[in-house]
Amino acid sequence: MAYPIDAMREAALRALDEVRSSESLVAWRVAHLGRHSPLMNFLGDLGSRPVAERPAAGSAANQAKQALEAALSVKEEALRLQELEHALASEKLDLTLPGRPPQRGRLHPSSQVLRRILAIWAEMGFQVYRSREVESDEYNFQLLNFPPHHPARDMQDTFYTTRAGVILRTHTSPGQVRVMRERCPEPIRVVLPGMCFRYEQVTARAEAQFYQVEGLAVGVGITLANLKATLADFARRMFGASVRVRFRADYFPFTEPSAEMDIECFICGGSGCPVCKRSGWLEILGAGMVHPTVLSNGGYDPRRYSGFAFGMGPERIAMLRHGITDIRAFWANDPRFLEQF
Ligand code: PHE
């Protein structure tokens, strides 16, 4: 006996063949397996059929329902794969695009110059000696031959504290006496890097804090010739093998004789430019033979021992190197400045 159920099933399966998208699959499910679909109506009407027909009609309808459900899930899976393939092909993910690089920090320009300077002195046999930033008037001035009312104190505007005799060091030179007292009577070859502080009106040319690198050599038979040769050697390693240097007489209370060392301007090669103020020379450090009084303050007998000392400013060297015209840029912490180095 042929039931309309077979026709329904065939019609539904043919319609399923035409389905090409998940949206039309939803519509198909409503039409053929939904509550008001012919198949469901048929099942709902079973009770109105003659009792003898009911079992056969019921099982045919249930078989049809199972067949349609099975066909539906096959189709669902096929559509899912097809749509995935389509998405993979059309929404291309380009894995070859470069990623966004994370921002990396770097060394501050003062630290870069400082490290270069210390590396050169290390090559030349000078150890780093760290001395304190908070000093006493005694070490910063008196033991360096600046008596309390000596006019040379005016060269270094000082931050005094409310504790008598406690100050911020105005230069790294007090470290000379500290290292001598610690090492005496050993020979000394040290550099003393560190921050110095001066009570300055802050301008493009003067900051209230800045680095210095001090140097000190003490031993038997050290002469001015050693000072000259050593500093000229440093200049060649720092600024290039062909750089020329010159020494000019100067005054510091803690060295005698005292000098300033100039190097030939590396911007213009000595012919004169705005950086060297048309002189062809750049002043880069102060130096001299350690004063006999300072040697004895450090514990060394000046009749037997002698030594030389020098002091230079990394910021000043960085300014000359990079054509930086405002010293305030070093501690203003502006990334637009810092990222350039
Ligand atoms: N301390 C001196 C200054 O700050 C520099 C210096 C150091 C000079 C060592 C001579 C010897 O100006």
mmCIF file of C-alpha atoms and ligand atoms in Angstrom:
data_model
loop_
_atom_site.group_PDB
_atom_site.id
_atom_site.type_symbol
_atom_site.label_atom_id
_atom_site.label_comp_id
_atom_site.label_asym_id
_atom_site.label_seq_id
_atom_site.Cartn_x
_atom_site.Cartn_y
_atom_site.Cartn_z
ATOM 1 C CA MET A 1 0.000 0.000 0.000
ATOM 2 C CA ALA A 2 1.466 3.365 -1.041
ATOM 3 C CA TYR A 3 1.197 6.125 1.509
ATOM 4 C CA PRO A 4 1.495 9.818 0.678
ATOM 5 C CA ILE A 5 4.352 9.584 3.134
ATOM 6 C CA ASP A 6 6.727 8.281 0.434
ATOM 7 C CA ALA A 7 5.923 11.279 -1.787
ATOM 8 C CA MET A 8 6.493 13.623 1.163
ATOM 9 C CA ARG A 9 9.862 12.047 1.876
ATOM 10 C CA GLU A 10 10.964 12.212 -1.763
ATOM 11 C CA ALA A 11 9.842 15.851 -2.036
ATOM 12 C CA ALA A 12 11.686 16.753 1.161
ATOM 13 C CA LEU A 13 14.913 15.051 0.087
ATOM 14 C CA ARG A 14 14.792 16.730 -3.332
ATOM 15 C CA ALA A 15 14.286 20.105 -1.665
ATOM 16 C CA LEU A 16 17.260 19.357 0.611
ATOM 17 C CA ASP A 17 19.432 18.796 -2.458
ATOM 18 C CA GLU A 18 18.731 22.380 -3.490
ATOM 19 C CA VAL A 19 19.765 23.844 -0.137
ATOM 20 C CA ARG A 20 23.037 25.819 -0.497
ATOM 21 C CA SER A 21 23.283 27.818 2.743
ATOM 22 C CA SER A 22 22.640 27.423 6.458
ATOM 23 C CA GLU A 23 19.863 30.038 6.266
ATOM 24 C CA SER A 24 17.928 28.012 3.699
ATOM 25 C CA LEU A 25 18.632 24.889 5.743
ATOM 26 C CA VAL A 26 16.794 26.484 8.666
ATOM 27 C CA ALA A 27 13.865 27.237 6.336
ATOM 28 C CA TRP A 28 13.977 23.645 5.055
ATOM 29 C CA ARG A 29 13.868 22.259 8.596
ATOM 30 C CA VAL A 30 10.800 24.375 9.408
ATOM 31 C CA ALA A 31 9.096 23.308 6.169
ATOM 32 C CA HIS A 32 9.781 19.577 6.393
ATOM 33 C CA LEU A 33 10.333 18.714 10.037
ATOM 34 C CA GLY A 34 8.597 21.660 11.735
ATOM 35 C CA ARG A 35 5.443 21.499 13.768
ATOM 36 C CA HIS A 36 3.248 22.381 10.794
ATOM 37 C CA SER A 37 5.111 20.350 8.174
ATOM 38 C CA PRO A 38 3.151 17.713 6.161
ATOM 39 C CA LEU A 39 5.013 14.917 7.954
ATOM 40 C CA MET A 40 4.138 16.225 11.430
ATOM 41 C CA ASN A 41 0.553 16.829 10.356
ATOM 42 C CA PHE A 42 0.429 13.261 9.078
ATOM 43 C CA LEU A 43 1.747 11.928 12.404
ATOM 44 C CA GLY A 44 -0.703 14.140 14.294
ATOM 45 C CA ASP A 45 -3.612 12.820 12.245
ATOM 46 C CA LEU A 46 -2.743 9.129 12.759
ATOM 47 C CA GLY A 47 -5.489 8.824 15.355
ATOM 48 C CA SER A 48 -8.155 9.642 12.790
ATOM 49 C CA ARG A 49 -7.131 6.732 10.520
ATOM 50 C CA PRO A 50 -8.725 3.301 10.678
ATOM 51 C CA VAL A 51 -7.222 1.241 13.480
ATOM 52 C CA ALA A 52 -5.861 -1.401 11.094
ATOM 53 C CA GLU A 53 -3.818 1.111 9.123
ATOM 54 C CA ARG A 54 -2.321 2.861 12.087
ATOM 55 C CA PRO A 55 0.753 0.647 12.850
ATOM 56 C CA ALA A 56 1.998 0.551 9.255
ATOM 57 C CA ALA A 57 1.291 4.236 8.657
ATOM 58 C CA GLY A 58 2.935 5.165 11.967
ATOM 59 C CA SER A 59 6.111 3.215 11.335
ATOM 60 C CA ALA A 60 6.396 4.531 7.753
ATOM 61 C CA ALA A 61 6.051 8.069 9.064
ATOM 62 C CA ASN A 62 8.638 7.492 11.801
ATOM 63 C CA GLN A 63 11.072 5.983 9.321
ATOM 64 C CA ALA A 64 10.573 8.974 7.065
ATOM 65 C CA LYS A 65 11.173 11.321 9.996
ATOM 66 C CA GLN A 66 14.418 9.504 10.919
ATOM 67 C CA ALA A 67 15.565 9.522 7.308
ATOM 68 C CA LEU A 68 14.945 13.257 7.028
ATOM 69 C CA GLU A 69 16.724 13.942 10.334
ATOM 70 C CA ALA A 70 19.725 11.876 9.213
ATOM 71 C CA ALA A 71 19.819 13.661 5.856
ATOM 72 C CA LEU A 72 19.575 16.979 7.697
ATOM 73 C CA SER A 73 22.613 16.323 9.864
ATOM 74 C CA VAL A 74 24.667 15.127 6.869
ATOM 75 C CA LYS A 75 23.726 18.308 5.046
ATOM 76 C CA GLU A 76 24.490 20.445 8.103
ATOM 77 C CA GLU A 77 28.007 19.045 8.349
ATOM 78 C CA ALA A 78 28.586 19.463 4.584
ATOM 79 C CA LEU A 79 27.447 23.083 4.731
ATOM 80 C CA ARG A 80 29.591 23.775 7.781
ATOM 81 C CA LEU A 81 32.712 22.479 5.999
ATOM 82 C CA GLN A 82 31.835 24.369 2.839
ATOM 83 C CA GLU A 83 31.306 27.623 4.707
ATOM 84 C CA LEU A 84 34.547 27.163 6.644
ATOM 85 C CA GLU A 85 36.457 26.564 3.410
ATOM 86 C CA HIS A 86 34.891 29.636 1.914
ATOM 87 C CA ALA A 87 35.810 31.745 4.947
ATOM 88 C CA LEU A 88 39.406 30.459 4.894
ATOM 89 C CA ALA A 89 39.724 31.307 1.216
ATOM 90 C CA SER A 90 38.094 34.733 1.322
ATOM 91 C CA GLU A 91 39.201 36.117 4.722
ATOM 92 C CA LYS A 92 42.914 35.597 4.237
ATOM 93 C CA LEU A 93 45.061 35.941 7.344
ATOM 94 C CA ASP A 94 48.444 37.307 6.259
ATOM 95 C CA LEU A 95 50.927 35.837 8.673
ATOM 96 C CA THR A 96 53.822 37.527 6.884
ATOM 97 C CA LEU A 97 52.868 41.028 8.120
ATOM 98 C CA PRO A 98 55.523 42.282 10.542
ATOM 99 C CA GLY A 99 54.330 42.585 14.137
ATOM 100 C CA ARG A 100 54.297 45.849 16.072
ATOM 101 C CA PRO A 101 57.719 46.116 17.681
ATOM 102 C CA PRO A 102 57.626 46.673 21.450
ATOM 103 C CA GLN A 103 59.280 49.923 22.573
ATOM 104 C CA ARG A 104 62.712 49.193 23.981
ATOM 105 C CA GLY A 105 64.465 51.389 26.454
ATOM 106 C CA ARG A 106 68.076 52.392 26.094
ATOM 107 C CA LEU A 107 70.881 53.966 28.047
ATOM 108 C CA HIS A 108 70.682 57.654 28.847
ATOM 109 C CA PRO A 109 73.148 59.677 26.729
ATOM 110 C CA SER A 110 75.120 60.597 29.869
ATOM 111 C CA SER A 111 75.426 56.913 30.803
ATOM 112 C CA GLN A 112 76.558 56.064 27.274
ATOM 113 C CA VAL A 113 79.392 58.607 27.380
ATOM 114 C CA LEU A 114 80.202 57.715 30.980
ATOM 115 C CA ARG A 115 80.546 54.018 30.105
ATOM 116 C CA ARG A 116 82.739 54.803 27.097
ATOM 117 C CA ILE A 117 85.009 56.977 29.242
ATOM 118 C CA LEU A 118 85.279 54.328 31.989
ATOM 119 C CA ALA A 119 85.958 51.576 29.421
ATOM 120 C CA ILE A 120 88.890 53.573 28.015
ATOM 121 C CA TRP A 121 90.359 54.204 31.474
ATOM 122 C CA ALA A 122 89.924 50.512 32.277
ATOM 123 C CA GLU A 123 91.950 49.638 29.151
ATOM 124 C CA MET A 124 94.639 51.971 30.480
ATOM 125 C CA GLY A 125 94.723 50.263 33.890
ATOM 126 C CA PHE A 126 92.509 52.598 35.945
ATOM 127 C CA GLN A 127 90.048 51.042 38.421
ATOM 128 C CA VAL A 128 86.661 52.580 39.169
ATOM 129 C CA TYR A 129 86.390 53.949 42.710
ATOM 130 C CA ARG A 130 82.948 55.006 43.950
ATOM 131 C CA SER A 131 82.863 57.866 46.388
ATOM 132 C CA ARG A 132 79.927 59.491 48.203
ATOM 133 C CA GLU A 133 77.632 62.226 46.861
ATOM 134 C CA VAL A 134 76.922 63.678 50.304
ATOM 135 C CA GLU A 135 80.230 65.033 51.523
ATOM 136 C CA SER A 136 81.723 67.005 54.329
ATOM 137 C CA ASP A 137 83.061 70.523 53.894
ATOM 138 C CA GLU A 138 86.350 69.065 55.096
ATOM 139 C CA TYR A 139 86.735 66.586 52.204
ATOM 140 C CA ASN A 140 85.084 68.707 49.523
ATOM 141 C CA PHE A 141 87.156 71.800 50.335
ATOM 142 C CA GLN A 142 89.548 71.900 53.301
ATOM 143 C CA LEU A 143 91.575 68.762 52.593
ATOM 144 C CA LEU A 144 91.783 69.916 48.956
ATOM 145 C CA ASN A 145 93.499 73.094 50.077
ATOM 146 C CA PHE A 146 90.479 75.396 50.067
ATOM 147 C CA PRO A 147 90.583 76.958 53.557
ATOM 148 C CA PRO A 148 87.229 78.218 54.951
ATOM 149 C CA HIS A 149 87.381 81.728 53.561
ATOM 150 C CA HIS A 150 89.511 81.095 50.507
ATOM 151 C CA PRO A 151 88.200 82.973 47.431
ATOM 152 C CA ALA A 152 88.638 79.817 45.298
ATOM 153 C CA ARG A 153 85.468 78.515 46.990
ATOM 154 C CA ASP A 154 83.554 81.025 44.883
ATOM 155 C CA MET A 155 84.301 78.836 41.838
ATOM 156 C CA GLN A 156 81.900 76.187 43.192
ATOM 157 C CA ASP A 157 78.459 77.318 44.387
ATOM 158 C CA THR A 158 77.554 74.842 47.079
ATOM 159 C CA PHE A 159 74.401 73.193 48.434
ATOM 160 C CA TYR A 160 74.794 73.428 52.207
ATOM 161 C CA THR A 161 72.526 71.421 54.506
ATOM 162 C CA THR A 162 71.085 72.292 57.891
ATOM 163 C CA ARG A 163 73.734 70.020 59.450
ATOM 164 C CA ALA A 164 76.923 71.985 59.940
ATOM 165 C CA GLY A 165 79.679 70.830 57.606
ATOM 166 C CA VAL A 166 77.438 68.455 55.560
ATOM 167 C CA ILE A 167 77.135 69.424 51.897
ATOM 168 C CA LEU A 168 76.472 67.908 48.481
ATOM 169 C CA ARG A 169 79.774 67.415 46.707
ATOM 170 C CA THR A 170 80.472 70.116 44.148
ATOM 171 C CA HIS A 171 83.045 67.969 42.310
ATOM 172 C CA THR A 172 84.411 64.429 42.454
ATOM 173 C CA SER A 173 87.797 65.613 43.777
ATOM 174 C CA PRO A 174 87.010 64.858 47.485
ATOM 175 C CA GLY A 175 87.168 61.195 46.418
ATOM 176 C CA GLN A 176 90.917 61.739 45.814
ATOM 177 C CA VAL A 177 91.568 62.101 49.540
ATOM 178 C CA ARG A 178 89.204 59.243 50.417
ATOM 179 C CA VAL A 179 90.939 56.814 48.070
ATOM 180 C CA MET A 180 94.413 57.947 49.191
ATOM 181 C CA ARG A 181 93.565 57.441 52.867
ATOM 182 C CA GLU A 182 92.219 53.976 52.058
ATOM 183 C CA ARG A 183 95.098 52.806 49.834
ATOM 184 C CA CYS A 184 98.167 54.535 51.357
ATOM 185 C CA PRO A 185 101.030 53.615 50.833
ATOM 186 C CA GLU A 186 100.025 51.604 47.723
ATOM 187 C CA PRO A 187 100.354 53.231 44.279
ATOM 188 C CA ILE A 188 96.994 54.428 42.913
ATOM 189 C CA ARG A 189 95.402 54.374 39.461
ATOM 190 C CA VAL A 190 91.689 55.127 39.754
ATOM 191 C CA VAL A 191 88.845 56.954 38.079
ATOM 192 C CA LEU A 192 86.012 58.307 40.235
ATOM 193 C CA PRO A 193 82.741 58.787 38.361
ATOM 194 C CA GLY A 194 79.644 60.282 39.875
ATOM 195 C CA MET A 195 77.023 62.958 40.244
ATOM 196 C CA CYS A 196 78.005 66.414 41.450
ATOM 197 C CA PHE A 197 75.767 69.256 42.609
ATOM 198 C CA ARG A 198 76.077 73.005 42.457
ATOM 199 C CA TYR A 199 73.725 75.696 43.639
ATOM 200 C CA GLU A 200 73.404 77.204 40.181
ATOM 201 C CA GLN A 201 70.856 79.327 38.441
ATOM 202 C CA VAL A 202 69.759 76.658 35.923
ATOM 203 C CA THR A 203 70.297 77.871 32.353
ATOM 204 C CA ALA A 204 71.095 76.367 28.962
ATOM 205 C CA ARG A 205 74.752 76.240 30.052
ATOM 206 C CA ALA A 206 74.524 75.367 33.760
ATOM 207 C CA GLU A 207 72.635 72.620 35.620
ATOM 208 C CA ALA A 208 72.346 72.023 39.357
ATOM 209 C CA GLN A 209 73.474 68.408 38.877
ATOM 210 C CA PHE A 210 75.918 66.875 36.427
ATOM 211 C CA TYR A 211 78.369 63.999 36.168
ATOM 212 C CA GLN A 212 82.106 64.210 36.546
ATOM 213 C CA VAL A 213 84.813 61.628 36.031
ATOM 214 C CA GLU A 214 87.811 62.272 38.229
ATOM 215 C CA GLY A 215 91.126 60.525 37.690
ATOM 216 C CA LEU A 216 93.998 60.020 40.091
ATOM 217 C CA ALA A 217 97.437 58.448 39.756
ATOM 218 C CA VAL A 218 99.802 58.422 42.754
ATOM 219 C CA GLY A 219 103.176 56.707 42.962
ATOM 220 C CA VAL A 220 106.921 57.217 42.985
ATOM 221 C CA GLY A 221 108.393 59.220 40.108
ATOM 222 C CA ILE A 222 105.144 60.372 38.462
ATOM 223 C CA THR A 223 105.782 63.560 36.472
ATOM 224 C CA LEU A 224 103.962 66.176 34.415
ATOM 225 C CA ALA A 225 105.173 64.270 31.342
ATOM 226 C CA ASN A 226 103.136 61.250 32.525
ATOM 227 C CA LEU A 227 100.082 63.463 32.969
ATOM 228 C CA LYS A 228 100.418 64.884 29.450
ATOM 229 C CA ALA A 229 101.088 61.546 27.775
ATOM 230 C CA THR A 230 98.261 59.769 29.632
ATOM 231 C CA LEU A 231 95.650 62.442 28.896
ATOM 232 C CA ALA A 232 96.745 62.728 25.248
ATOM 233 C CA ASP A 233 96.427 58.938 24.959
ATOM 234 C CA PHE A 234 92.926 59.111 26.462
ATOM 235 C CA ALA A 235 91.938 61.831 23.960
ATOM 236 C CA ARG A 236 93.119 59.723 21.015
ATOM 237 C CA ARG A 237 91.165 56.689 22.245
ATOM 238 C CA MET A 238 88.052 58.792 22.904
ATOM 239 C CA PHE A 239 88.064 61.161 19.927
ATOM 240 C CA GLY A 240 90.185 59.425 17.280
ATOM 241 C CA ALA A 241 93.853 58.587 16.679
ATOM 242 C CA SER A 242 94.599 61.809 14.824
ATOM 243 C CA VAL A 243 93.136 64.262 17.358
ATOM 244 C CA ARG A 244 95.552 66.966 18.558
ATOM 245 C CA VAL A 245 95.561 68.239 22.129
ATOM 246 C CA ARG A 246 96.930 71.320 23.853
ATOM 247 C CA PHE A 247 97.442 72.255 27.490
ATOM 248 C CA ARG A 248 96.844 75.711 28.937
ATOM 249 C CA ALA A 249 97.910 76.877 32.371
ATOM 250 C CA ASP A 250 95.040 77.113 34.876
ATOM 251 C CA TYR A 251 94.460 77.272 38.601
ATOM 252 C CA PHE A 252 93.011 74.776 41.077
ATOM 253 C CA PRO A 253 93.913 74.903 44.793
ATOM 254 C CA PHE A 254 94.531 71.120 44.887
ATOM 255 C CA THR A 255 96.920 70.804 41.928
ATOM 256 C CA GLU A 256 100.222 72.543 41.207
ATOM 257 C CA PRO A 257 100.895 73.196 38.418
ATOM 258 C CA SER A 258 97.352 73.099 37.002
ATOM 259 C CA ALA A 259 96.209 72.946 33.417
ATOM 260 C CA GLU A 260 93.216 72.669 31.166
ATOM 261 C CA MET A 261 93.342 70.334 28.218
ATOM 262 C CA ASP A 262 91.767 71.281 24.895
ATOM 263 C CA ILE A 263 91.248 68.954 21.968
ATOM 264 C CA GLU A 264 91.159 70.012 18.360
ATOM 265 C CA CYS A 265 87.513 70.690 17.465
ATOM 266 C CA PHE A 266 86.079 67.451 16.033
ATOM 267 C CA ILE A 267 83.219 69.326 14.409
ATOM 268 C CA CYS A 268 85.302 71.550 12.107
ATOM 269 C CA GLY A 269 88.685 69.797 12.362
ATOM 270 C CA GLY A 270 90.291 72.916 13.823
ATOM 271 C CA SER A 271 89.355 75.448 11.167
ATOM 272 C CA GLY A 272 86.827 77.244 13.397
ATOM 273 C CA CYS A 273 83.042 76.834 13.805
ATOM 274 C CA PRO A 274 80.253 77.946 16.173
ATOM 275 C CA VAL A 275 80.750 74.908 18.480
ATOM 276 C CA CYS A 276 84.401 75.827 19.186
ATOM 277 C CA LYS A 277 83.536 79.541 18.995
ATOM 278 C CA ARG A 278 85.850 79.890 15.976
ATOM 279 C CA SER A 279 88.907 78.945 18.053
ATOM 280 C CA GLY A 280 89.396 75.469 16.573
ATOM 281 C CA TRP A 281 89.762 74.043 20.126
ATOM 282 C CA LEU A 282 87.377 72.526 22.687
ATOM 283 C CA GLU A 283 88.110 72.539 26.406
ATOM 284 C CA ILE A 284 87.376 69.078 27.828
ATOM 285 C CA LEU A 285 89.038 68.737 31.223
ATOM 286 C CA GLY A 286 90.959 70.255 34.124
ATOM 287 C CA ALA A 287 94.089 68.579 35.450
ATOM 288 C CA GLY A 288 97.334 69.035 37.328
ATOM 289 C CA MET A 289 99.995 67.534 39.556
ATOM 290 C CA VAL A 290 98.514 66.651 42.960
ATOM 291 C CA HIS A 291 99.397 69.455 45.398
ATOM 292 C CA PRO A 292 101.916 68.358 48.084
ATOM 293 C CA THR A 293 99.458 69.387 50.809
ATOM 294 C CA VAL A 294 96.769 67.136 49.299
ATOM 295 C CA LEU A 295 99.245 64.232 49.071
ATOM 296 C CA SER A 296 100.068 64.604 52.774
ATOM 297 C CA ASN A 297 96.363 64.928 53.630
ATOM 298 C CA GLY A 298 95.974 61.555 51.907
ATOM 299 C CA GLY A 299 98.857 60.083 53.939
ATOM 300 C CA TYR A 300 101.550 60.143 51.228
ATOM 301 C CA ASP A 301 104.910 61.829 51.880
ATOM 302 C CA PRO A 302 105.212 64.451 49.100
ATOM 303 C CA ARG A 303 109.021 64.211 49.217
ATOM 304 C CA ARG A 304 108.754 60.606 47.997
ATOM 305 C CA TYR A 305 105.438 60.402 46.199
ATOM 306 C CA SER A 306 103.894 62.454 43.445
ATOM 307 C CA GLY A 307 100.779 62.145 41.335
ATOM 308 C CA PHE A 308 98.465 63.680 38.818
ATOM 309 C CA ALA A 309 94.728 64.237 38.801
ATOM 310 C CA PHE A 310 92.136 65.305 36.278
ATOM 311 C CA GLY A 311 88.410 65.907 36.066
ATOM 312 C CA MET A 312 86.079 65.891 33.080
ATOM 313 C CA GLY A 313 82.330 66.231 32.435
ATOM 314 C CA PRO A 314 80.536 63.530 30.389
ATOM 315 C CA GLU A 315 77.568 65.846 29.655
ATOM 316 C CA ARG A 316 79.914 68.458 28.254
ATOM 317 C CA ILE A 317 81.558 65.837 26.035
ATOM 318 C CA ALA A 318 78.119 64.542 24.930
ATOM 319 C CA MET A 319 77.020 68.109 24.143
ATOM 320 C CA LEU A 320 80.076 68.708 21.998
ATOM 321 C CA ARG A 321 79.712 65.331 20.316
ATOM 322 C CA HIS A 322 76.037 65.612 19.425
ATOM 323 C CA GLY A 323 75.712 69.374 19.039
ATOM 324 C CA ILE A 324 73.351 69.614 22.070
ATOM 325 C CA THR A 325 72.872 73.288 22.866
ATOM 326 C CA ASP A 326 70.866 73.091 26.116
ATOM 327 C CA ILE A 327 72.250 71.182 29.117
ATOM 328 C CA ARG A 328 68.752 71.098 30.714
ATOM 329 C CA ALA A 329 67.761 68.435 28.143
ATOM 330 C CA PHE A 330 69.789 65.825 30.092
ATOM 331 C CA TRP A 331 67.514 65.766 33.147
ATOM 332 C CA ALA A 332 64.232 66.956 31.627
ATOM 333 C CA ASN A 333 63.317 63.301 30.817
ATOM 334 C CA ASP A 334 61.733 64.174 27.482
ATOM 335 C CA PRO A 335 61.608 60.998 25.340
ATOM 336 C CA ARG A 336 61.861 63.110 22.170
ATOM 337 C CA PHE A 337 65.350 64.063 23.319
ATOM 338 C CA LEU A 338 66.373 60.717 24.833
ATOM 339 C CA GLU A 339 65.237 58.624 21.840
ATOM 340 C CA GLN A 340 67.789 60.318 19.622
ATOM 341 C CA PHE A 341 70.718 58.513 21.237
HETATM 342 N N1 PHE B 1 87.478 69.336 40.387
HETATM 343 C C1 PHE B 1 87.781 70.284 39.331
HETATM 344 C C2 PHE B 1 86.475 70.976 38.905
HETATM 345 O O1 PHE B 1 85.414 70.515 39.245
HETATM 346 C C3 PHE B 1 88.418 69.590 38.141
HETATM 347 C C4 PHE B 1 89.773 69.018 38.431
HETATM 348 C C5 PHE B 1 89.918 67.741 38.898
HETATM 349 C C6 PHE B 1 90.903 69.783 38.256
HETATM 350 C C7 PHE B 1 91.188 67.217 39.161
HETATM 351 C C8 PHE B 1 92.170 69.282 38.502
HETATM 352 C C9 PHE B 1 92.292 67.997 38.960
HETATM 353 O O2 PHE B 1 86.500 71.984 38.245
#
